[in-house]
Short mmCIF file of C-alpha atoms in Angstrom, two decimals:
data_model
loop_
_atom_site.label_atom_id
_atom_site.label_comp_id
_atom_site.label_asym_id
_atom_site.label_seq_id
_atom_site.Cartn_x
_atom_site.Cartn_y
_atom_site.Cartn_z
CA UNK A 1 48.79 21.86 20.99
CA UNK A 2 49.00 21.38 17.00
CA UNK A 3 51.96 23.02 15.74
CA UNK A 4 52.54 23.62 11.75
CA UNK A 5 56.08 23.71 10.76
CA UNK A 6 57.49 24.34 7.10
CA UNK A 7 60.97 23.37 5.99
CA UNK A 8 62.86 22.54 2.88
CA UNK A 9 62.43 25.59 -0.20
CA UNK A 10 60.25 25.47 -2.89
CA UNK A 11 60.69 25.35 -6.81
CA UNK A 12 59.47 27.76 -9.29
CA UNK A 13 59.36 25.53 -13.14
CA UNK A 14 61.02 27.58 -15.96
CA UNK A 15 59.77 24.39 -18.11
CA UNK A 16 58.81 21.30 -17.59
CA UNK A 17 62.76 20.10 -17.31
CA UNK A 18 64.03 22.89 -15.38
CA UNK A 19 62.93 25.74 -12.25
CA UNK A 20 64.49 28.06 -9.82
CA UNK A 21 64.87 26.24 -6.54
CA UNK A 22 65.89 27.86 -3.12
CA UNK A 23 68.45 25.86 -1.30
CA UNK A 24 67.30 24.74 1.54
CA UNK A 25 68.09 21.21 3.61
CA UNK A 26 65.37 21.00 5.82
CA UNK A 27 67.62 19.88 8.82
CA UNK A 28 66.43 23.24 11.08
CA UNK A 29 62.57 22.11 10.31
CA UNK A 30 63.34 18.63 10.94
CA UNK A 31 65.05 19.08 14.67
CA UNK A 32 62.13 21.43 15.15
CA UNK A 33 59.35 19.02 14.31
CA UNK A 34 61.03 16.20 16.28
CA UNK A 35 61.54 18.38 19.07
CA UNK A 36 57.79 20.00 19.56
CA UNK A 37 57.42 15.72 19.03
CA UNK A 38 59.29 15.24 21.86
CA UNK A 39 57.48 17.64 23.86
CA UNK A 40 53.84 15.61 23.21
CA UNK A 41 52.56 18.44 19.97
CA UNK A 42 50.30 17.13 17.20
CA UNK A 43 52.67 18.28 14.27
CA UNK A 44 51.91 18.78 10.87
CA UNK A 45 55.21 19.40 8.91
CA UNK A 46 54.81 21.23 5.13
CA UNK A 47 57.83 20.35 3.40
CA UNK A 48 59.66 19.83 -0.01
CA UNK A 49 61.06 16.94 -2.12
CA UNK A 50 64.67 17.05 -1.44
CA UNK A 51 64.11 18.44 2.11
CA UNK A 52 65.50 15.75 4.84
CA UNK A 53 62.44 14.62 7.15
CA UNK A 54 61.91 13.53 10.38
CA UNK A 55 61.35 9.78 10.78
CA UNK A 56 57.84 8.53 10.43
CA UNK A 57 55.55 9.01 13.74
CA UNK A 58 51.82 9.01 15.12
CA UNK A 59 51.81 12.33 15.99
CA UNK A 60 53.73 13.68 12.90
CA UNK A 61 51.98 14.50 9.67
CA UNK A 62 53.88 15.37 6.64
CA UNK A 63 52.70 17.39 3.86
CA UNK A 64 54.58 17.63 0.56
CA UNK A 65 54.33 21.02 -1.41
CA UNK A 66 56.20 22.16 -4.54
CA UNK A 67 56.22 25.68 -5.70
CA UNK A 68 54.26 29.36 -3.76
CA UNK A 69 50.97 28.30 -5.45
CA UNK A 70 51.02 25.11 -3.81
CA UNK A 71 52.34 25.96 -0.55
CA UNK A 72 49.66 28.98 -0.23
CA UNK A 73 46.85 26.34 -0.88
CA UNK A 74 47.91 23.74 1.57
CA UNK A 75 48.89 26.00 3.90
CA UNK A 76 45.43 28.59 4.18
CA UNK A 77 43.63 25.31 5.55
CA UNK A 78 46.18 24.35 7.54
CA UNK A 79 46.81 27.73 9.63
CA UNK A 80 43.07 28.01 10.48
CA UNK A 81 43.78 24.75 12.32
CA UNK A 82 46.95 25.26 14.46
CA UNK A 83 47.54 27.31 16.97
CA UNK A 84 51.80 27.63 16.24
CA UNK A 85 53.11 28.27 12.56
CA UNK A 86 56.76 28.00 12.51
CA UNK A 87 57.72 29.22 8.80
CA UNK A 88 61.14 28.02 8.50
CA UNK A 89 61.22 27.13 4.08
CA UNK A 90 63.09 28.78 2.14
CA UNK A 91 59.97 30.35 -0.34
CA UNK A 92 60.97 31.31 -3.82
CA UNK A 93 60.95 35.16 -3.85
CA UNK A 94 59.96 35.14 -7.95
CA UNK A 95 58.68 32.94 -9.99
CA UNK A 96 59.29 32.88 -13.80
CA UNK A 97 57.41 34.56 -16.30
CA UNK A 98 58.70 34.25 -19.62
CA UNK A 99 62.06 33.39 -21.15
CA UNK A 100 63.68 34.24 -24.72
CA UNK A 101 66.69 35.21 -26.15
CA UNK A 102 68.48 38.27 -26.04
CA UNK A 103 67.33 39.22 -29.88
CA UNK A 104 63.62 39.41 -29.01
CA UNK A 105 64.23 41.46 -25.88
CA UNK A 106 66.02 43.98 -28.46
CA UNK A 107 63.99 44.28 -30.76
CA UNK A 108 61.21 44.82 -28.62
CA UNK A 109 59.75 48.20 -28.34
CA UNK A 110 58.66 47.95 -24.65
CA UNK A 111 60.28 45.55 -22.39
CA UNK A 112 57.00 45.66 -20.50
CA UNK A 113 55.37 43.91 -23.52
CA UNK A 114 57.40 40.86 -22.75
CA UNK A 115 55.91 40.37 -19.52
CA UNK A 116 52.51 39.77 -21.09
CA UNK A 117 53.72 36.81 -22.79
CA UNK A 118 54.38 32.99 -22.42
CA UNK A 119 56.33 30.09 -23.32
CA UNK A 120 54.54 27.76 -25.29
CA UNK A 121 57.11 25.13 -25.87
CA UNK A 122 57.48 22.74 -23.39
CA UNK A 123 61.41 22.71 -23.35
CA UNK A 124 62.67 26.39 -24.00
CA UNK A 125 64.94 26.11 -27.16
CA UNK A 126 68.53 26.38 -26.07
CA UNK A 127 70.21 28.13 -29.57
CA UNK A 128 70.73 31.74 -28.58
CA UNK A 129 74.02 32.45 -26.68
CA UNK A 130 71.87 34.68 -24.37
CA UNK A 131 68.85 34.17 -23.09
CA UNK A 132 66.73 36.04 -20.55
CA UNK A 133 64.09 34.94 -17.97
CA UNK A 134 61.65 37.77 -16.89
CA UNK A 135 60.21 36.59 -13.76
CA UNK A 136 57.71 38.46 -11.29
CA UNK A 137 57.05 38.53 -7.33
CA UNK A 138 55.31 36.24 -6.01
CA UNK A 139 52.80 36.50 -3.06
CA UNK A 140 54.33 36.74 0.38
CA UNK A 141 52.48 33.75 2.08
CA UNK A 142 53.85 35.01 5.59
CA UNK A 143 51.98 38.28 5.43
CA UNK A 144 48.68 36.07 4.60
CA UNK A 145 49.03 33.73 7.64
CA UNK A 146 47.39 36.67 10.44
CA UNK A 147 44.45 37.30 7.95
CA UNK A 148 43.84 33.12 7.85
CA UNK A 149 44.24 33.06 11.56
CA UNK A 150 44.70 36.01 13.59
CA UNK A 151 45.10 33.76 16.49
CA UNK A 152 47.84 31.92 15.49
CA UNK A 153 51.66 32.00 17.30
CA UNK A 154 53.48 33.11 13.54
CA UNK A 155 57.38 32.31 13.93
CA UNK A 156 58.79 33.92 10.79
CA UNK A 157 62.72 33.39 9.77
CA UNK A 158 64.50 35.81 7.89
CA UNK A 159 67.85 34.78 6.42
CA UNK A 160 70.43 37.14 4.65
CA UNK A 161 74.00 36.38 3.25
CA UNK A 162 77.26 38.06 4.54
CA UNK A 163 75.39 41.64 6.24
CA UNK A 164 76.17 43.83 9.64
CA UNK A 165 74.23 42.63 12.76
CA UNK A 166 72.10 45.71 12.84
CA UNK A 167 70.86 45.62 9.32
CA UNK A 168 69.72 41.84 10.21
CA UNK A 169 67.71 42.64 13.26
CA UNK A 170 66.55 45.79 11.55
CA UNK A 171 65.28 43.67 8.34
CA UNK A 172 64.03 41.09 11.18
CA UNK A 173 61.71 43.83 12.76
CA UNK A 174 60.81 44.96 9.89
CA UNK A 175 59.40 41.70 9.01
CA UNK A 176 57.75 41.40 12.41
CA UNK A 177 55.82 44.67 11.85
CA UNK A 178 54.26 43.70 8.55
CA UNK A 179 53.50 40.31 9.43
CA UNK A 180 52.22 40.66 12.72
CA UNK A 181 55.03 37.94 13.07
CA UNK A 182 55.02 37.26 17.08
CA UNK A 183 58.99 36.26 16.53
CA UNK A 184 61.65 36.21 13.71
CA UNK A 185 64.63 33.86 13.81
CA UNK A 186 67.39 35.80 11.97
CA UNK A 187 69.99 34.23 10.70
CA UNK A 188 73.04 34.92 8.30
CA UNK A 189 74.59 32.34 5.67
CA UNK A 190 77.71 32.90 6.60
CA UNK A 191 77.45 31.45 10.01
CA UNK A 192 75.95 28.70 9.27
CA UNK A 193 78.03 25.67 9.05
CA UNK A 194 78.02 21.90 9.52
CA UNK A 195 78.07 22.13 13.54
CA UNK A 196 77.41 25.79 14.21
CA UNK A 197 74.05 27.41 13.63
CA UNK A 198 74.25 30.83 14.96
CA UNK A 199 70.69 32.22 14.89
CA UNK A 200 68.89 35.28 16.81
CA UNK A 201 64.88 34.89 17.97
CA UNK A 202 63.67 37.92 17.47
CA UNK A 203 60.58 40.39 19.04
CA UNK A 204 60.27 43.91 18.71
CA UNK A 205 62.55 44.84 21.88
CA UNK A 206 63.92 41.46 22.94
CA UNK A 207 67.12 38.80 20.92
CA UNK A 208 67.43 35.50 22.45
CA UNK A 209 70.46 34.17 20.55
CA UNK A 210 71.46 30.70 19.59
CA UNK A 211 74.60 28.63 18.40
CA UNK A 212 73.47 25.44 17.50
CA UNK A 213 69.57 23.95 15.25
CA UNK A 214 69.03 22.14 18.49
CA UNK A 215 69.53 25.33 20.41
CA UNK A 216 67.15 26.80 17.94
CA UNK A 217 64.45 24.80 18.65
CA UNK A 218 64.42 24.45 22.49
CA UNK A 219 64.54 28.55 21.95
CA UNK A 220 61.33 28.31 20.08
CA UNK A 221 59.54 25.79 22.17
CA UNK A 222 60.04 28.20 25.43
CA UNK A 223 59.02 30.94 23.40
CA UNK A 224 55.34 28.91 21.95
CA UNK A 225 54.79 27.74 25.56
CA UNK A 226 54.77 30.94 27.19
CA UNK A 227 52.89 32.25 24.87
CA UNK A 228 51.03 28.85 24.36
CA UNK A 229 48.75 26.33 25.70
CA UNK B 1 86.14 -3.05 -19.04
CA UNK B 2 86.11 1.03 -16.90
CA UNK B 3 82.49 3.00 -17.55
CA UNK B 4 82.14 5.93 -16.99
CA UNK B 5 78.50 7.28 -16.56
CA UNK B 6 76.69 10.35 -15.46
CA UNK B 7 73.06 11.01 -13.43
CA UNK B 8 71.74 13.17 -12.47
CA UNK B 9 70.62 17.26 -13.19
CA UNK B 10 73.38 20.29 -12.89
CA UNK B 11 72.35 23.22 -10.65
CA UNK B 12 73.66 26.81 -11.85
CA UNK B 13 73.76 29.16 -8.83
CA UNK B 14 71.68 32.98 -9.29
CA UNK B 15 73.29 33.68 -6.09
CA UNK B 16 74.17 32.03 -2.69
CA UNK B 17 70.51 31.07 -2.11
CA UNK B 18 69.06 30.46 -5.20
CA UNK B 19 69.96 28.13 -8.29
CA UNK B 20 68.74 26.93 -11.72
CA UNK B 21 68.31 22.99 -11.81
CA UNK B 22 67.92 20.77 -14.31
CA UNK B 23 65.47 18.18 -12.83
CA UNK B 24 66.75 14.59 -13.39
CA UNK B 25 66.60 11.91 -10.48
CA UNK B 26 69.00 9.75 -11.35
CA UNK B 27 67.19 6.50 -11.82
CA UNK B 28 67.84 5.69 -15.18
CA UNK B 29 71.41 6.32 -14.25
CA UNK B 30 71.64 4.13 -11.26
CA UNK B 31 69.89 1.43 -13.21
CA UNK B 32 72.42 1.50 -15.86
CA UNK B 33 75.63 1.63 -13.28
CA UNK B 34 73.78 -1.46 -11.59
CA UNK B 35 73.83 -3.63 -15.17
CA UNK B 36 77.33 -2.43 -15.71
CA UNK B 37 78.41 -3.76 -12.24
CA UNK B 38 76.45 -7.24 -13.00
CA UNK B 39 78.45 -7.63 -15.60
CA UNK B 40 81.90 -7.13 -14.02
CA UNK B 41 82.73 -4.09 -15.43
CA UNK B 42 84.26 -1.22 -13.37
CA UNK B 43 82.59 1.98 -12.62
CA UNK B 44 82.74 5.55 -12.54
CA UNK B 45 79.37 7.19 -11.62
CA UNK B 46 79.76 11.49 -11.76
CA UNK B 47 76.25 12.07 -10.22
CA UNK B 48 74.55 14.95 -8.63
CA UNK B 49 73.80 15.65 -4.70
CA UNK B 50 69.98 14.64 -4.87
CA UNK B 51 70.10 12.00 -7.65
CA UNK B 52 69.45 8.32 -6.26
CA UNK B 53 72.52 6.20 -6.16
CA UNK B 54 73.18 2.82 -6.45
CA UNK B 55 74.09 1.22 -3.20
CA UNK B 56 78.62 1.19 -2.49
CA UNK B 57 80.24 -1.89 -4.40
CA UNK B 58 83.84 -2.74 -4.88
CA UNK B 59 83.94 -2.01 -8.19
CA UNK B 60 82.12 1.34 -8.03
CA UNK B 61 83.70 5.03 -7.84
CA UNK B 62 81.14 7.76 -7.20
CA UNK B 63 81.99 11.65 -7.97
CA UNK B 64 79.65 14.26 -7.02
CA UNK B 65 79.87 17.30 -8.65
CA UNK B 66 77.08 20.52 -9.12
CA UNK B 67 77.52 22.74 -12.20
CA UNK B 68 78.59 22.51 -15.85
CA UNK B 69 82.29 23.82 -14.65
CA UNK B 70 82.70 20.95 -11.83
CA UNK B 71 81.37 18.49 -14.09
CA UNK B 72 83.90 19.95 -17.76
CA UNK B 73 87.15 19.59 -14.69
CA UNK B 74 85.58 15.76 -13.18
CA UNK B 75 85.18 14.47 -16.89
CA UNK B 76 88.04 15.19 -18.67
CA UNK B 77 90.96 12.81 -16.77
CA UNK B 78 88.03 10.41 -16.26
CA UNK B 79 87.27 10.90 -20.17
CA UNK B 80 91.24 10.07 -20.93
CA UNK B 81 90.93 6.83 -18.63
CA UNK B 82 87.70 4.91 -19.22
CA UNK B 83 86.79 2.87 -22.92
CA UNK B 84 82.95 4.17 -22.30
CA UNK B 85 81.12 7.02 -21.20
CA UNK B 86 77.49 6.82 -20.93
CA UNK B 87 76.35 10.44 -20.32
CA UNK B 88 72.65 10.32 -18.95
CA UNK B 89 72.95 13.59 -16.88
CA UNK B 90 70.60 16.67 -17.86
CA UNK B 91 73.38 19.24 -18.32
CA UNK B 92 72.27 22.64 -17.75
CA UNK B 93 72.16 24.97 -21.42
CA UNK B 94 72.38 28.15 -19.76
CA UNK B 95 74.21 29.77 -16.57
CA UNK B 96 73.36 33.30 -14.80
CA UNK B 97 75.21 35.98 -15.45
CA UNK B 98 73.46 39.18 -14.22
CA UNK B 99 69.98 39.47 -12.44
CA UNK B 100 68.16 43.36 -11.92
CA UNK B 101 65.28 45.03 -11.83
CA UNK B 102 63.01 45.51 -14.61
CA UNK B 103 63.69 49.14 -14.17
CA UNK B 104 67.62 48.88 -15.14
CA UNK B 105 67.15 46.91 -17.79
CA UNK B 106 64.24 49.37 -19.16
CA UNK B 107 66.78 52.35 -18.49
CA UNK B 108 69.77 50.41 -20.38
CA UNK B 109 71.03 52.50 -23.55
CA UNK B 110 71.77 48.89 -24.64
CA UNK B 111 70.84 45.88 -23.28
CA UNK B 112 74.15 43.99 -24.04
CA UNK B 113 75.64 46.64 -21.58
CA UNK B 114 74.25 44.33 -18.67
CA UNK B 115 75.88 41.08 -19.70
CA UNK B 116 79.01 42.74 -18.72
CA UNK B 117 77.17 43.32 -15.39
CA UNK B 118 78.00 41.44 -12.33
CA UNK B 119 75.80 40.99 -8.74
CA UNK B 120 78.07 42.21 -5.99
CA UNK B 121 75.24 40.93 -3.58
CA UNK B 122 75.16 37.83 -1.74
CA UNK B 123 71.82 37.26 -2.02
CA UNK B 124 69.96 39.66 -4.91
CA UNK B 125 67.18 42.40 -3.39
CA UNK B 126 63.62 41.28 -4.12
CA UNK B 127 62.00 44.94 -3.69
CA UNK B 128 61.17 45.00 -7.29
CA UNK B 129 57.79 43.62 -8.69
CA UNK B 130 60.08 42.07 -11.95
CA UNK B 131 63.16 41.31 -12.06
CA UNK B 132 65.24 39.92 -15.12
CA UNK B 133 67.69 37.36 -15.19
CA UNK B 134 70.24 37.28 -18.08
CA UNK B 135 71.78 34.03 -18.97
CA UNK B 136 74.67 32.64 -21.33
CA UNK B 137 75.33 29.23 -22.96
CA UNK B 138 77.40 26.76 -20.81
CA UNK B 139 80.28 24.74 -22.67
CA UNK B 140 79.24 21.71 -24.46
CA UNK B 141 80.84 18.91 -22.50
CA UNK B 142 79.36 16.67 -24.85
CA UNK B 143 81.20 18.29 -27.98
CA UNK B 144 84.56 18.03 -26.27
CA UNK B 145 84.74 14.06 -25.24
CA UNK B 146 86.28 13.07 -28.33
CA UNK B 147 88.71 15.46 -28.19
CA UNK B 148 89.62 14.71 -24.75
CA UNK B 149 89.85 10.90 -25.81
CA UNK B 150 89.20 9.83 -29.69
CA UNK B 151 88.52 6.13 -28.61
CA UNK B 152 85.78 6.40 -26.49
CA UNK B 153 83.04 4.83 -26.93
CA UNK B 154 80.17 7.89 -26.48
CA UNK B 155 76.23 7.38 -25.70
CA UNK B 156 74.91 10.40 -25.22
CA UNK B 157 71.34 11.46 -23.87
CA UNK B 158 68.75 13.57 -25.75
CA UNK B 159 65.37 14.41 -23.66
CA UNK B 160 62.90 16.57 -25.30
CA UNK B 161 59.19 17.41 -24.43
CA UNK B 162 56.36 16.37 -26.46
CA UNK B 163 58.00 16.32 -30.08
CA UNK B 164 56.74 14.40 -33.57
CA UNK B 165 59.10 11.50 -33.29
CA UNK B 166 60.57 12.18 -36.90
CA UNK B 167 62.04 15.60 -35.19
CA UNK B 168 63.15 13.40 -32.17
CA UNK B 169 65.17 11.79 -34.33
CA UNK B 170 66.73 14.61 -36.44
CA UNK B 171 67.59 16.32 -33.43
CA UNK B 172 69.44 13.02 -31.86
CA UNK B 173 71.14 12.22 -35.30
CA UNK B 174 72.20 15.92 -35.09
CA UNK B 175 73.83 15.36 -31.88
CA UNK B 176 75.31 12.18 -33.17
CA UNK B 177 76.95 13.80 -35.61
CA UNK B 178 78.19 17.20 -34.27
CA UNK B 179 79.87 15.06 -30.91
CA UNK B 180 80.69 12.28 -33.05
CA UNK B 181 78.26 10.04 -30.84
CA UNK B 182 78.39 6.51 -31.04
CA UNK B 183 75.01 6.71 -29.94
CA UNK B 184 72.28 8.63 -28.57
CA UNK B 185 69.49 7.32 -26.49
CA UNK B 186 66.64 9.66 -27.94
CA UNK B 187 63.43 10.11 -25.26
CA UNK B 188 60.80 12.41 -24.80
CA UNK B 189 59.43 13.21 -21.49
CA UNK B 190 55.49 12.63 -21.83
CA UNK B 191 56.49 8.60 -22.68
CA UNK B 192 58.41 8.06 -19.20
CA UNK B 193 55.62 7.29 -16.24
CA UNK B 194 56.84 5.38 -13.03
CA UNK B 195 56.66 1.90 -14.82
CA UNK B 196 57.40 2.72 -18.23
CA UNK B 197 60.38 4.57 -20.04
CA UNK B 198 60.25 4.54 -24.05
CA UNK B 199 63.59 5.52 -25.54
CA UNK B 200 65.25 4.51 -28.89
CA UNK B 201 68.90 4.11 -28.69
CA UNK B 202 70.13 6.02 -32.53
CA UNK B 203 73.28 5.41 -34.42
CA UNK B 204 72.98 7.25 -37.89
CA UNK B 205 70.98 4.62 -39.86
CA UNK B 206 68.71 2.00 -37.27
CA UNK B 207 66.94 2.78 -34.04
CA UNK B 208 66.49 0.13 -31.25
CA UNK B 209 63.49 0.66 -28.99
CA UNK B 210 63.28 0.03 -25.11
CA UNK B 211 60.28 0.52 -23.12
CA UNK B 212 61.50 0.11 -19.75
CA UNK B 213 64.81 1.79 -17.85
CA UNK B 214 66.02 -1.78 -17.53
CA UNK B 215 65.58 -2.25 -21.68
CA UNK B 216 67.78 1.00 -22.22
CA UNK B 217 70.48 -0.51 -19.74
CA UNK B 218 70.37 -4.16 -21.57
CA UNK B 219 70.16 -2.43 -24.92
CA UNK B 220 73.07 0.03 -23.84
CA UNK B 221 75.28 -2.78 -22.62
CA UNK B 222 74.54 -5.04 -25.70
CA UNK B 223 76.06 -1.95 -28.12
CA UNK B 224 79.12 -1.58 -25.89
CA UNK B 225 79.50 -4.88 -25.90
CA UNK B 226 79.25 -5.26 -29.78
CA UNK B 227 82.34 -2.36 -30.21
CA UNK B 228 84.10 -2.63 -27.04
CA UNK B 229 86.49 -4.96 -25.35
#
């Protein structure tokens, strides 16, 4: 079975010296890809720069990706060719549009009209006290994945900061409806530390929790090879 | 002889899963610590979590810090108690204070009314199709090292982005004289490549060109040597 894992979080530039980042280790995606290793998978693993990585192996193959853009074209050919997607980055939300200081916005006469322009400089000046970055959405890659390759297993992850159980799972489903998402793995910030990884895999009736990244994984592997094979 | 440098690129959080960062790896830094070392000196090296870093020696003290107000409470006892600080870290301009929806900002009866805004959210919504991100100006650490410690010797760092050289220099000799600079190692980022690094270390009258990290190092340790001891 060829399973595609992401990991890590991608970076959206503001200029060519600085961008909007989403933390993200890469230690889940790594015990993932080692485990589904483990297991005898063909594993292709789309990750980021800073992202930790799995050591070096004939079955592993690592792709490095950036920002959306380039994560949605390396990933399109990629999903036609695996039959598991386990999304685990951390993808940036926005992306920027167009930064200034607070005069401009101000003066302007709609704030709308500053969304039609661009930075030309390459470094954004840095005199105003105030500045402000418009940015806009950028595509969700996750709700592509079933049009690429309605076939594929999708393993989506959802992860909130600091909310109720129910609003998790509920955000979780959610997610799962849109995205034709076979399972979520919802997890919260706050209980994640450096030895505890408290996690929930998600379907539409069924949570099979987790305390631990390794726990995590073995959770998903069951869950592919039922499915799977 | 104690040096103090910095490496490295500042990260300014948006919210608990999402920062601004300053990208910098480090290098030039770690080269620099490395010469320093060679030569006997002692060193402080206040770096950043994904810079490179020179490998532990006996005579080297690394401090990790993330945003403008870890590194202004690091530097300023370490200011007071080295003779140099070489200050090669990209130090973020601007921090978030308040991120929305385009909608609130278009409903605002005046936009400064939002920079007295705060996000009560751990991680910000991303239902709207914009969203605007209102930043200030960090502190100049730069401005305040000879204030913290009038004997320092001070090389500063000033990166721009595809500039006429003549406004390369104005800008440097502007720093030099508004931090009261012993130097400034003046670069622009389209002439650094993997093997080649152009930079002209600046007092106010001559400028002293280097081509590789390891000339900016020798040519930095040459001018401390020629004021300090």
């Amino acid at each position: 079975m060829k399973i595609l894992i992401t990991s890590g979080g991608t970076s959206e530039a503001i200029d060519q010296v600085r961008s909007i980042t989403n933390h993200a280790s890469g230690h889940l995606g790594k015990i993932i890809a080692e485990a589904c290793l483990a297991k005898g998978y063909e594993v292709t693993l789309v990750t980021t720069k800073n992202a930790v990585k799995p050591a070096s192996h004939a079955r592993l193959n690592l792709v490095e990706i950036s920002n959306v853009a380039s994560l949605q074209a390396s990933l399109e050919p990629l999903v036609k060719n695996h039959q598991v997607l386990i999304h685990s980055m951390a993808v940036s939300d926005y992306t920027p549009v167009y930064m200034t200081g607070l005069e401009e916005v101000k003066q302007a006469e709609a704030i709308e009209d500053l969304l039609q322009k661009t930075n030309s400089e390459n470094k954004i000046s840095s005199k105003d006290d105030f500045q402000v970055l418009f940015l806009k959405k950028t595509p969700k890659v996750i709700s592509q994945v079933k049009e690429w390759n309605p076939n594929i297993q999708l393993i989506g992850f959802k992860l909130l900061v600091g909310v109720p159980k129910e609003e998790l799972f509920a955000v979780a489903r959610d997610s799962i409806r849109r995205n034709q998402a076979d399972y979520i793995l919802a997890n919260d910030l706050t209980e994640i530390t450096a030895d505890q990884h408290k996690a929930y895999l998600l379907d539409l009736k069924e949570e099979y929790p987790a305390s631990t990244k390794q726990e995590i994984a073995q959770l998903i592997l069951e869950k592919i090879a039922e499915k799977g094979e």
